[in-house]
PDB file of C-alpha atoms in Angstrom:
ATOM      1  CA  MET A   1      95.766 102.568 103.524  1.00 85.00           C
ATOM      2  CA  ASN A   2      93.238 102.817 106.367  1.00 90.00           C
ATOM      3  CA  THR A   3      90.550 101.162 104.289  1.00 94.00           C
ATOM      4  CA  ILE A   4      92.859  98.242 103.513  1.00 96.00           C
ATOM      5  CA  LEU A   5      93.695  97.903 107.222  1.00 96.00           C
ATOM      6  CA  LEU A   6      90.071  97.781 108.328  1.00 95.00           C
ATOM      7  CA  VAL A   7      88.880  95.487 105.541  1.00 96.00           C
ATOM      8  CA  SER A   8      91.809  93.186 106.340  1.00 98.00           C
ATOM      9  CA  SER A   9      90.829  93.257 110.003  1.00 98.00           C
ATOM     10  CA  SER A  10      87.332  92.073 109.087  1.00 98.00           C
ATOM     11  CA  VAL A  11      88.939  89.103 107.368  1.00 98.00           C
ATOM     12  CA  THR A  12      91.215  88.347 110.333  1.00 99.00           C
ATOM     13  CA  ILE A  13      88.403  88.564 112.913  1.00 99.00           C
ATOM     14  CA  THR A  14      86.352  86.196 110.744  1.00 98.00           C
ATOM     15  CA  ILE A  15      89.246  83.724 110.576  1.00 99.00           C
ATOM     16  CA  ALA A  16      89.611  84.008 114.370  1.00 98.00           C
ATOM     17  CA  HIS A  17      85.894  83.349 114.826  1.00 98.00           C
ATOM     18  CA  HIS A  18      86.040  80.255 112.613  1.00 98.00           C
ATOM     19  CA  ALA A  19      89.067  79.040 114.596  1.00 98.00           C
ATOM     20  CA  LEU A  20      87.089  79.465 117.828  1.00 98.00           C
ATOM     21  CA  ARG A  21      84.164  77.488 116.423  1.00 96.00           C
ATOM     22  CA  LYS A  22      86.522  74.670 115.375  1.00 97.00           C
ATOM     23  CA  GLY A  23      88.430  74.665 118.674  1.00 96.00           C
ATOM     24  CA  HIS A  24      91.734  75.795 117.142  1.00 97.00           C
ATOM     25  CA  ARG A  25      92.920  77.954 120.038  1.00 97.00           C
ATOM     26  CA  GLY A  26      96.356  78.710 118.587  1.00 98.00           C
ATOM     27  CA  ALA A  27      94.879  80.077 115.365  1.00 98.00           C
ATOM     28  CA  LEU A  28      92.247  81.956 117.371  1.00 98.00           C
ATOM     29  CA  LYS A  29      94.904  83.726 119.442  1.00 98.00           C
ATOM     30  CA  LEU A  30      97.045  84.522 116.408  1.00 99.00           C
ATOM     31  CA  TRP A  31      94.274  85.946 114.216  1.00 99.00           C
ATOM     32  CA  LEU A  32      92.677  87.906 117.038  1.00 99.00           C
ATOM     33  CA  ALA A  33      96.065  89.414 117.951  1.00 99.00           C
ATOM     34  CA  ILE A  34      96.550  90.388 114.296  1.00 99.00           C
ATOM     35  CA  THR A  35      93.100  92.014 114.328  1.00 99.00           C
ATOM     36  CA  VAL A  36      94.028  94.070 117.397  1.00 99.00           C
ATOM     37  CA  LEU A  37      97.286  95.132 115.727  1.00 99.00           C
ATOM     38  CA  LEU A  38      95.413  96.166 112.579  1.00 98.00           C
ATOM     39  CA  GLY A  39      93.067  98.270 114.721  1.00 98.00           C
ATOM     40  CA  LEU A  40      96.044  99.947 116.387  1.00 98.00           C
ATOM     41  CA  ALA A  41      97.681 100.538 113.000  1.00 98.00           C
ATOM     42  CA  PHE A  42      94.468 102.153 111.742  1.00 98.00           C
ATOM     43  CA  LEU A  43      94.429 104.494 114.728  1.00 98.00           C
ATOM     44  CA  GLY A  44      98.099 105.355 114.211  1.00 98.00           C
ATOM     45  CA  PHE A  45      97.580 106.211 110.553  1.00 97.00           C
ATOM     46  CA  GLN A  46      94.468 108.213 111.435  1.00 96.00           C
ATOM     47  CA  ALA A  47      96.483 110.248 113.961  1.00 96.00           C
ATOM     48  CA  GLU A  48      99.153 110.814 111.328  1.00 97.00           C
ATOM     49  CA  GLU A  49      96.483 111.998 108.886  1.00 94.00           C
ATOM     50  CA  TYR A  50      95.097 114.435 111.475  1.00 95.00           C
ATOM     51  CA  ILE A  51      98.559 115.893 112.057  1.00 96.00           C
ATOM     52  CA  HIS A  52      99.086 116.274 108.302  1.00 96.00           C
ATOM     53  CA  ALA A  53      95.648 117.872 107.816  1.00 93.00           C
ATOM     54  CA  TYR A  54      96.236 120.330 110.641  1.00 94.00           C
ATOM     55  CA  LYS A  55      99.891 121.265 110.129  1.00 94.00           C
ATOM     56  CA  GLU A  56     100.288 121.086 106.369  1.00 94.00           C
ATOM     57  CA  LEU A  57      96.771 121.763 105.084  1.00 92.00           C
ATOM     58  CA  GLY A  58      95.581 124.090 107.841  1.00 91.00           C
ATOM     59  CA  LEU A  59      92.402 122.075 108.263  1.00 92.00           C
ATOM     60  CA  THR A  60      90.609 122.592 111.589  1.00 90.00           C
ATOM     61  CA  LEU A  61      87.119 122.237 113.013  1.00 89.00           C
ATOM     62  CA  GLY A  62      86.696 125.967 112.384  1.00 91.00           C
ATOM     63  CA  SER A  63      87.927 126.001 108.797  1.00 89.00           C
ATOM     64  CA  GLY A  64      84.535 125.582 107.194  1.00 90.00           C
ATOM     65  CA  VAL A  65      82.040 122.868 106.556  1.00 90.00           C
ATOM     66  CA  TYR A  66      84.558 120.385 105.151  1.00 88.00           C
ATOM     67  CA  GLY A  67      86.949 120.728 108.090  1.00 90.00           C
ATOM     68  CA  ALA A  68      84.172 120.357 110.638  1.00 91.00           C
ATOM     69  CA  THR A  69      82.629 117.429 108.780  1.00 91.00           C
ATOM     70  CA  PHE A  70      85.980 115.715 108.255  1.00 92.00           C
ATOM     71  CA  PHE A  71      87.063 115.907 111.887  1.00 94.00           C
ATOM     72  CA  MET A  72      83.650 115.128 113.359  1.00 94.00           C
ATOM     73  CA  LEU A  73      82.913 112.096 111.190  1.00 95.00           C
ATOM     74  CA  THR A  74      86.385 110.596 111.264  1.00 95.00           C
ATOM     75  CA  GLY A  75      86.795 111.521 114.938  1.00 96.00           C
ATOM     76  CA  PHE A  76      83.612 109.759 116.024  1.00 97.00           C
ATOM     77  CA  HIS A  77      84.565 106.783 113.909  1.00 97.00           C
ATOM     78  CA  GLY A  78      88.060 106.784 115.430  1.00 97.00           C
ATOM     79  CA  ALA A  79      86.499 106.774 118.890  1.00 98.00           C
ATOM     80  CA  HIS A  80      84.465 103.704 117.950  1.00 98.00           C
ATOM     81  CA  VAL A  81      87.553 101.994 116.510  1.00 98.00           C
ATOM     82  CA  THR A  82      89.353 102.749 119.786  1.00 98.00           C
ATOM     83  CA  ILE A  83      86.493 101.211 121.771  1.00 98.00           C
ATOM     84  CA  GLY A  84      86.419  98.210 119.434  1.00 98.00           C
ATOM     85  CA  THR A  85      90.164  97.701 119.690  1.00 99.00           C
ATOM     86  CA  ILE A  86      89.943  97.783 123.484  1.00 99.00           C
ATOM     87  CA  ILE A  87      87.074  95.285 123.413  1.00 98.00           C
ATOM     88  CA  LEU A  88      89.035  92.975 121.107  1.00 98.00           C
ATOM     89  CA  PHE A  89      92.079  93.262 123.371  1.00 99.00           C
ATOM     90  CA  VAL A  90      89.894  92.272 126.336  1.00 98.00           C
ATOM     91  CA  MET A  91      88.605  89.319 124.286  1.00 98.00           C
ATOM     92  CA  LEU A  92      92.217  88.324 123.576  1.00 98.00           C
ATOM     93  CA  MET A  93      93.072  88.472 127.291  1.00 98.00           C
ATOM     94  CA  ARG A  94      90.015  86.358 128.100  1.00 97.00           C
ATOM     95  CA  ILE A  95      90.959  83.821 125.429  1.00 97.00           C
ATOM     96  CA  LEU A  96      94.479  83.602 126.850  1.00 97.00           C
ATOM     97  CA  ARG A  97      92.847  82.724 130.193  1.00 97.00           C
ATOM     98  CA  GLY A  98      90.821  79.929 128.600  1.00 94.00           C
ATOM     99  CA  HIS A  99      87.489  81.699 128.261  1.00 94.00           C
ATOM    100  CA  PHE A 100      85.248  80.955 125.266  1.00 94.00           C
ATOM    101  CA  ASN A 101      84.865  77.727 123.363  1.00 92.00           C
ATOM    102  CA  ALA A 102      82.765  76.443 120.473  1.00 91.00           C
ATOM    103  CA  GLU A 103      79.649  76.287 122.676  1.00 92.00           C
ATOM    104  CA  HIS A 104      80.204  79.450 124.742  1.00 92.00           C
ATOM    105  CA  GLN A 105      81.231  82.278 122.457  1.00 94.00           C
ATOM    106  CA  PHE A 106      78.544  84.959 122.645  1.00 95.00           C
ATOM    107  CA  GLY A 107      80.858  87.668 124.016  1.00 95.00           C
ATOM    108  CA  PHE A 108      83.401  87.041 121.300  1.00 97.00           C
ATOM    109  CA  GLU A 109      80.718  86.927 118.631  1.00 96.00           C
ATOM    110  CA  ALA A 110      79.195  90.211 119.828  1.00 97.00           C
ATOM    111  CA  ALA A 111      82.625  91.877 119.735  1.00 98.00           C
ATOM    112  CA  SER A 112      83.138  90.486 116.248  1.00 98.00           C
ATOM    113  CA  TRP A 113      79.823  91.907 115.015  1.00 98.00           C
ATOM    114  CA  TYR A 114      80.679  95.292 116.519  1.00 98.00           C
ATOM    115  CA  TRP A 115      84.022  95.240 114.693  1.00 98.00           C
ATOM    116  CA  HIS A 116      82.345  94.376 111.383  1.00 98.00           C
ATOM    117  CA  PHE A 117      79.889  97.242 111.915  1.00 98.00           C
ATOM    118  CA  VAL A 118      82.751  99.697 112.513  1.00 97.00           C
ATOM    119  CA  ASP A 119      84.385  98.445 109.303  1.00 96.00           C
ATOM    120  CA  VAL A 120      81.228  98.872 107.227  1.00 96.00           C
ATOM    121  CA  VAL A 121      80.718 102.380 108.605  1.00 97.00           C
ATOM    122  CA  TRP A 122      84.296 103.233 107.575  1.00 96.00           C
ATOM    123  CA  ILE A 123      83.610 102.194 103.977  1.00 95.00           C
ATOM    124  CA  GLY A 124      80.680 104.632 103.880  1.00 95.00           C
ATOM    125  CA  LEU A 125      82.719 107.370 105.543  1.00 95.00           C
ATOM    126  CA  PHE A 126      85.614 106.812 103.183  1.00 94.00           C
ATOM    127  CA  PHE A 127      83.345 107.260 100.184  1.00 94.00           C
ATOM    128  CA  PHE A 128      81.613 110.319 101.680  1.00 90.00           C
ATOM    129  CA  VAL A 129      84.718 112.084 103.024  1.00 88.00           C
ATOM    130  CA  TYR A 130      87.450 111.127 100.562  1.00 87.00           C
ATOM    131  CA  VAL A 131      85.716 110.345  97.269  1.00 90.00           C
ATOM    132  CA  LEU A 132      82.822 112.798  97.006  1.00 78.00           C
TER     133      LEU A 132
END
């Protein structure tokens, strides 16, 4: 589920970016808000997974190499998703105040690239942690 959420959020941030470049402010606001919500949903499901791993599977940082690796890798990634979600929320607030346009969009574009990077890292982590 988390992989679907993050891959979907890459699509929505891309749609938002295209809307910004075309001057479609309504679509920009909508798709960026959806991206923020997808980031929050990812974090919620990740928290739920941590609770399940701890309470029902007894997995902790001290329960061996897998437990330590699982919590460290997914925890650091979750921290970066949290930072990215906050950044995207700030971008949304700035857009609501009229900041950014087709000519002046570097801040939005940088936030978008960061979000794509976090998504790509998750795909690698998913394969390493859940598949192997």
